[in-house]
């Protein structure tokens, strides 16, 4: 399949498929507590069978054109991923999200991968509004939204009960014209 280089540090964006179940499970096990601080991503993937079922669920959602799932590999080791959710090409809306194990943090991997994913959503699929939703306490996630040039639309107060706490959810977004303008400015400043 494809592998999109994300820089000179050996980072790549690749499809995350059901046949990656063993590698995906090992990745989740390495970072489970860290990954699940704000969302239960992969919490039910506790053995190879359940990991494969989770990846198959996303493969089925991709086939239905309602979500995508991509892994982030650093020097050939799966360390996280990015995804689209609530993908609605007919209405031009989608949500994006991410997760990382500790070994993948602090390198800009999610920001670099998300630029590729948003470019694809806007330019190839015609998505007009890309949304980012994260718990207010998840500063690293919200920092990615800022780095991507997203605008904070608001807060859904205590909307996410998780871990015995009701978390505020921040909603951020970028519209296709804003994304294109920011990418053009970045390309212009590179020259």
CSV table of N, CA and C in Angstrom, one decimal, residues 63-142:
chain,number,residue,atom,x,y,z
A,63,UNK,N,-14.8,1.6,4.1
A,63,UNK,CA,-15.5,1.1,3.0
A,63,UNK,C,-16.9,1.8,2.8
A,64,UNK,N,-17.5,2.2,4.0
A,64,UNK,CA,-18.8,2.9,3.9
A,64,UNK,C,-18.6,4.4,3.7
A,65,UNK,N,-17.3,4.8,3.6
A,65,UNK,CA,-16.9,6.2,3.4
A,65,UNK,C,-17.4,7.1,4.6
A,66,UNK,N,-17.3,6.6,5.8
A,66,UNK,CA,-17.7,7.4,7.0
A,66,UNK,C,-16.5,7.6,8.0
A,67,UNK,N,-15.4,7.0,7.7
A,67,UNK,CA,-14.2,7.2,8.6
A,67,UNK,C,-13.0,6.6,7.9
A,68,UNK,N,-11.8,7.1,8.4
A,68,UNK,CA,-10.5,6.5,7.9
A,68,UNK,C,-9.6,6.3,9.1
A,69,UNK,N,-8.6,5.4,9.0
A,69,UNK,CA,-7.7,5.2,10.1
A,69,UNK,C,-6.3,5.0,9.5
A,70,UNK,N,-5.4,5.7,10.1
A,70,UNK,CA,-4.0,5.7,9.5
A,70,UNK,C,-3.0,5.6,10.7
A,71,UNK,N,-2.0,4.8,10.6
A,71,UNK,CA,-1.0,4.6,11.6
A,71,UNK,C,0.2,5.6,11.4
A,72,UNK,N,0.8,5.9,12.5
A,72,UNK,CA,2.1,6.7,12.5
A,72,UNK,C,3.2,5.7,12.9
A,73,UNK,N,4.1,5.5,12.0
A,73,UNK,CA,5.3,4.7,12.3
A,73,UNK,C,6.5,5.6,12.4
A,74,UNK,N,7.3,5.3,13.4
A,74,UNK,CA,8.6,6.0,13.6
A,74,UNK,C,9.7,5.0,13.6
A,75,UNK,N,10.5,5.1,12.6
A,75,UNK,CA,11.6,4.1,12.4
A,75,UNK,C,11.0,2.7,12.4
A,76,UNK,N,9.9,2.5,11.6
A,76,UNK,CA,9.2,1.2,11.4
A,76,UNK,C,8.6,0.7,12.7
A,77,UNK,N,8.3,1.5,13.6
A,77,UNK,CA,7.6,1.1,14.9
A,77,UNK,C,6.3,1.9,15.0
A,78,UNK,N,5.1,1.2,15.1
A,78,UNK,CA,3.9,1.9,15.2
A,78,UNK,C,3.8,2.6,16.6
A,79,UNK,N,3.6,4.0,16.5
A,79,UNK,CA,3.6,4.8,17.8
A,79,UNK,C,2.4,5.6,17.9
A,80,UNK,N,1.4,5.5,17.0
A,80,UNK,CA,0.2,6.3,17.1
A,80,UNK,C,-0.6,6.3,15.8
A,81,UNK,N,-1.5,7.2,15.7
A,81,UNK,CA,-2.3,7.3,14.5
A,81,UNK,C,-3.2,8.5,14.4
A,82,UNK,N,-3.7,8.7,13.3
A,82,UNK,CA,-4.7,9.8,13.0
A,82,UNK,C,-5.9,9.2,12.3
A,83,UNK,N,-7.0,9.8,12.4
A,83,UNK,CA,-8.2,9.3,11.8
A,83,UNK,C,-9.2,10.4,11.5
A,84,UNK,N,-10.1,10.0,10.6
A,84,UNK,CA,-11.3,10.9,10.4
A,84,UNK,C,-12.5,10.1,11.0
A,85,UNK,N,-13.4,10.9,11.5
A,85,UNK,CA,-14.7,10.3,12.1
A,85,UNK,C,-15.8,11.1,11.5
A,86,UNK,N,-17.0,10.6,11.6
A,86,UNK,CA,-18.2,11.3,11.1
A,86,UNK,C,-18.0,12.0,9.8
A,87,UNK,N,-17.3,11.2,8.9
A,87,UNK,CA,-16.9,11.7,7.6
A,87,UNK,C,-18.2,11.8,6.7
A,88,UNK,N,-18.6,12.9,6.3
A,88,UNK,CA,-19.8,13.2,5.5
A,88,UNK,C,-19.5,14.0,4.3
A,89,UNK,N,-19.0,13.3,3.3
A,89,UNK,CA,-18.6,14.0,2.0
A,89,UNK,C,-19.8,14.7,1.4
A,90,UNK,N,-21.0,14.2,1.5
A,90,UNK,CA,-22.1,14.8,0.8
A,90,UNK,C,-22.4,16.2,1.4
A,91,UNK,N,-22.2,16.4,2.7
A,91,UNK,CA,-22.4,17.7,3.4
A,91,UNK,C,-21.1,18.4,3.6
A,92,UNK,N,-19.9,17.8,3.3
A,92,UNK,CA,-18.7,18.5,3.4
A,92,UNK,C,-18.2,18.7,4.8
A,93,UNK,N,-18.4,17.8,5.7
A,93,UNK,CA,-18.0,17.9,7.1
A,93,UNK,C,-17.3,16.6,7.5
A,94,UNK,N,-16.3,16.8,8.4
A,94,UNK,CA,-15.7,15.6,9.1
A,94,UNK,C,-15.1,16.0,10.4
A,95,UNK,N,-14.8,15.1,11.2
A,95,UNK,CA,-14.0,15.3,12.4
A,95,UNK,C,-12.7,14.6,12.3
A,96,UNK,N,-11.7,15.1,12.9
A,96,UNK,CA,-10.4,14.4,12.9
A,96,UNK,C,-9.9,14.1,14.3
A,97,UNK,N,-9.1,13.2,14.5
A,97,UNK,CA,-8.6,12.9,15.8
A,97,UNK,C,-7.3,12.1,15.7
A,98,UNK,N,-6.7,11.9,16.9
A,98,UNK,CA,-5.4,11.3,16.9
A,98,UNK,C,-5.1,10.5,18.2
A,99,UNK,N,-4.1,9.8,18.3
A,99,UNK,CA,-3.6,9.2,19.6
A,99,UNK,C,-2.1,8.9,19.4
A,100,UNK,N,-1.4,8.8,20.5
A,100,UNK,CA,0.0,8.5,20.5
A,100,UNK,C,0.4,7.8,21.8
A,101,UNK,N,1.4,6.9,21.6
A,101,UNK,CA,2.0,6.4,22.8
A,101,UNK,C,3.1,7.3,23.2
A,102,UNK,N,3.7,7.2,24.4
A,102,UNK,CA,4.7,8.2,24.9
A,102,UNK,C,5.9,8.3,23.9
A,103,UNK,N,6.3,7.2,23.3
A,103,UNK,CA,7.5,7.2,22.4
A,103,UNK,C,7.3,8.1,21.2
A,104,UNK,N,6.0,8.4,20.9
A,104,UNK,CA,5.8,9.3,19.7
A,104,UNK,C,5.6,10.7,20.0
A,105,UNK,N,5.5,11.1,21.3
A,105,UNK,CA,5.2,12.5,21.6
A,105,UNK,C,6.4,13.4,21.5
A,106,UNK,N,6.1,14.7,21.3
A,106,UNK,CA,7.1,15.7,21.3
A,106,UNK,C,7.9,15.8,20.0
A,107,UNK,N,7.4,15.2,18.9
A,107,UNK,CA,8.1,15.2,17.7
A,107,UNK,C,7.4,15.9,16.5
A,108,UNK,N,6.1,16.3,16.8
A,108,UNK,CA,5.3,16.9,15.8
A,108,UNK,C,4.7,15.9,14.8
A,109,UNK,N,4.7,14.6,15.2
A,109,UNK,CA,4.2,13.6,14.3
A,109,UNK,C,2.7,13.8,14.0
A,110,UNK,N,1.9,14.1,15.0
A,110,UNK,CA,0.5,14.3,14.7
A,110,UNK,C,0.2,15.5,13.8
A,111,UNK,N,0.9,16.6,14.1
A,111,UNK,CA,0.7,17.8,13.3
A,111,UNK,C,1.1,17.5,11.9
A,112,UNK,N,2.2,16.9,11.6
A,112,UNK,CA,2.6,16.6,10.3
A,112,UNK,C,1.7,15.6,9.6
A,113,UNK,N,1.2,14.6,10.3
A,113,UNK,CA,0.3,13.7,9.7
A,113,UNK,C,-1.1,14.3,9.4
A,114,UNK,N,-1.5,15.1,10.3
A,114,UNK,CA,-2.8,15.8,10.2
A,114,UNK,C,-2.8,16.7,9.0
A,115,UNK,N,-1.7,17.4,8.7
A,115,UNK,CA,-1.6,18.2,7.5
A,115,UNK,C,-1.9,17.4,6.3
A,116,UNK,N,-1.3,16.2,6.2
A,116,UNK,CA,-1.6,15.3,5.0
A,116,UNK,C,-3.0,14.9,5.0
A,117,UNK,N,-3.6,14.5,6.1
A,117,UNK,CA,-5.0,14.1,6.2
A,117,UNK,C,-5.9,15.2,5.8
A,118,UNK,N,-5.7,16.4,6.4
A,118,UNK,CA,-6.6,17.5,6.1
A,118,UNK,C,-6.5,17.9,4.6
A,119,UNK,N,-5.3,18.0,4.1
A,119,UNK,CA,-5.1,18.3,2.7
A,119,UNK,C,-5.9,17.3,1.8
A,120,UNK,N,-5.8,16.0,2.1
A,120,UNK,CA,-6.6,15.0,1.4
A,120,UNK,C,-8.1,15.3,1.5
A,121,UNK,N,-8.6,15.5,2.7
A,121,UNK,CA,-10.0,15.7,2.9
A,121,UNK,C,-10.5,16.9,2.2
A,122,UNK,N,-9.7,18.0,2.2
A,122,UNK,CA,-10.2,19.3,1.5
A,122,UNK,C,-10.0,19.2,0.0
A,123,UNK,N,-8.8,18.8,-0.4
A,123,UNK,CA,-8.5,18.8,-1.9
A,123,UNK,C,-9.1,17.7,-2.7
A,124,UNK,N,-9.0,16.5,-2.1
A,124,UNK,CA,-9.5,15.3,-2.8
A,124,UNK,C,-10.9,14.9,-2.6
A,125,UNK,N,-11.4,15.2,-1.4
A,125,UNK,CA,-12.8,14.8,-1.0
A,125,UNK,C,-13.8,15.9,-0.9
A,126,UNK,N,-13.3,17.2,-1.0
A,126,UNK,CA,-14.2,18.3,-1.0
A,126,UNK,C,-14.8,18.6,0.3
A,127,UNK,N,-14.1,18.2,1.4
A,127,UNK,CA,-14.6,18.6,2.7
A,127,UNK,C,-14.5,20.1,3.0
A,128,UNK,N,-15.5,20.7,3.5
A,128,UNK,CA,-15.5,22.1,3.7
A,128,UNK,C,-15.1,22.5,5.2
A,129,UNK,N,-15.6,21.7,6.1
A,129,UNK,CA,-15.4,21.9,7.6
A,129,UNK,C,-14.8,20.7,8.2
A,130,UNK,N,-13.6,20.9,8.8
A,130,UNK,CA,-12.9,19.9,9.6
A,130,UNK,C,-13.0,20.3,11.0
A,131,UNK,N,-13.4,19.4,11.9
A,131,UNK,CA,-13.6,19.6,13.3
A,131,UNK,C,-12.6,18.8,14.1
A,132,UNK,N,-12.2,19.4,15.2
A,132,UNK,CA,-11.3,18.7,16.2
A,132,UNK,C,-12.0,18.9,17.6
A,133,UNK,N,-12.2,17.8,18.2
A,133,UNK,CA,-12.9,17.8,19.6
A,133,UNK,C,-12.0,17.1,20.6
A,134,UNK,N,-11.7,17.8,21.7
A,134,UNK,CA,-10.8,17.3,22.7
A,134,UNK,C,-11.2,17.8,24.1
A,135,UNK,N,-10.9,17.0,25.1
A,135,UNK,CA,-11.1,17.4,26.4
A,135,UNK,C,-10.3,18.6,26.8
A,136,UNK,N,-10.8,19.5,27.5
A,136,UNK,CA,-10.1,20.8,27.8
A,136,UNK,C,-8.8,20.5,28.6
A,137,UNK,N,-8.7,19.4,29.3
A,137,UNK,CA,-7.5,19.1,30.0
A,137,UNK,C,-6.4,18.4,29.1
A,138,UNK,N,-6.8,18.1,27.9
A,138,UNK,CA,-5.8,17.4,27.0
A,138,UNK,C,-5.1,18.5,26.2
A,139,UNK,N,-4.2,19.2,26.9
A,139,UNK,CA,-3.4,20.3,26.3
A,139,UNK,C,-2.6,19.9,25.1
A,140,UNK,N,-2.0,18.8,25.0
A,140,UNK,CA,-1.2,18.4,23.8
A,140,UNK,C,-2.1,18.3,22.6
A,141,UNK,N,-3.3,17.8,22.7
A,141,UNK,CA,-4.3,17.7,21.6
A,141,UNK,C,-4.7,19.1,21.2
A,142,UNK,N,-5.1,19.9,22.1
A,142,UNK,CA,-5.5,21.3,21.8
A,142,UNK,C,-4.4,22.1,21.2
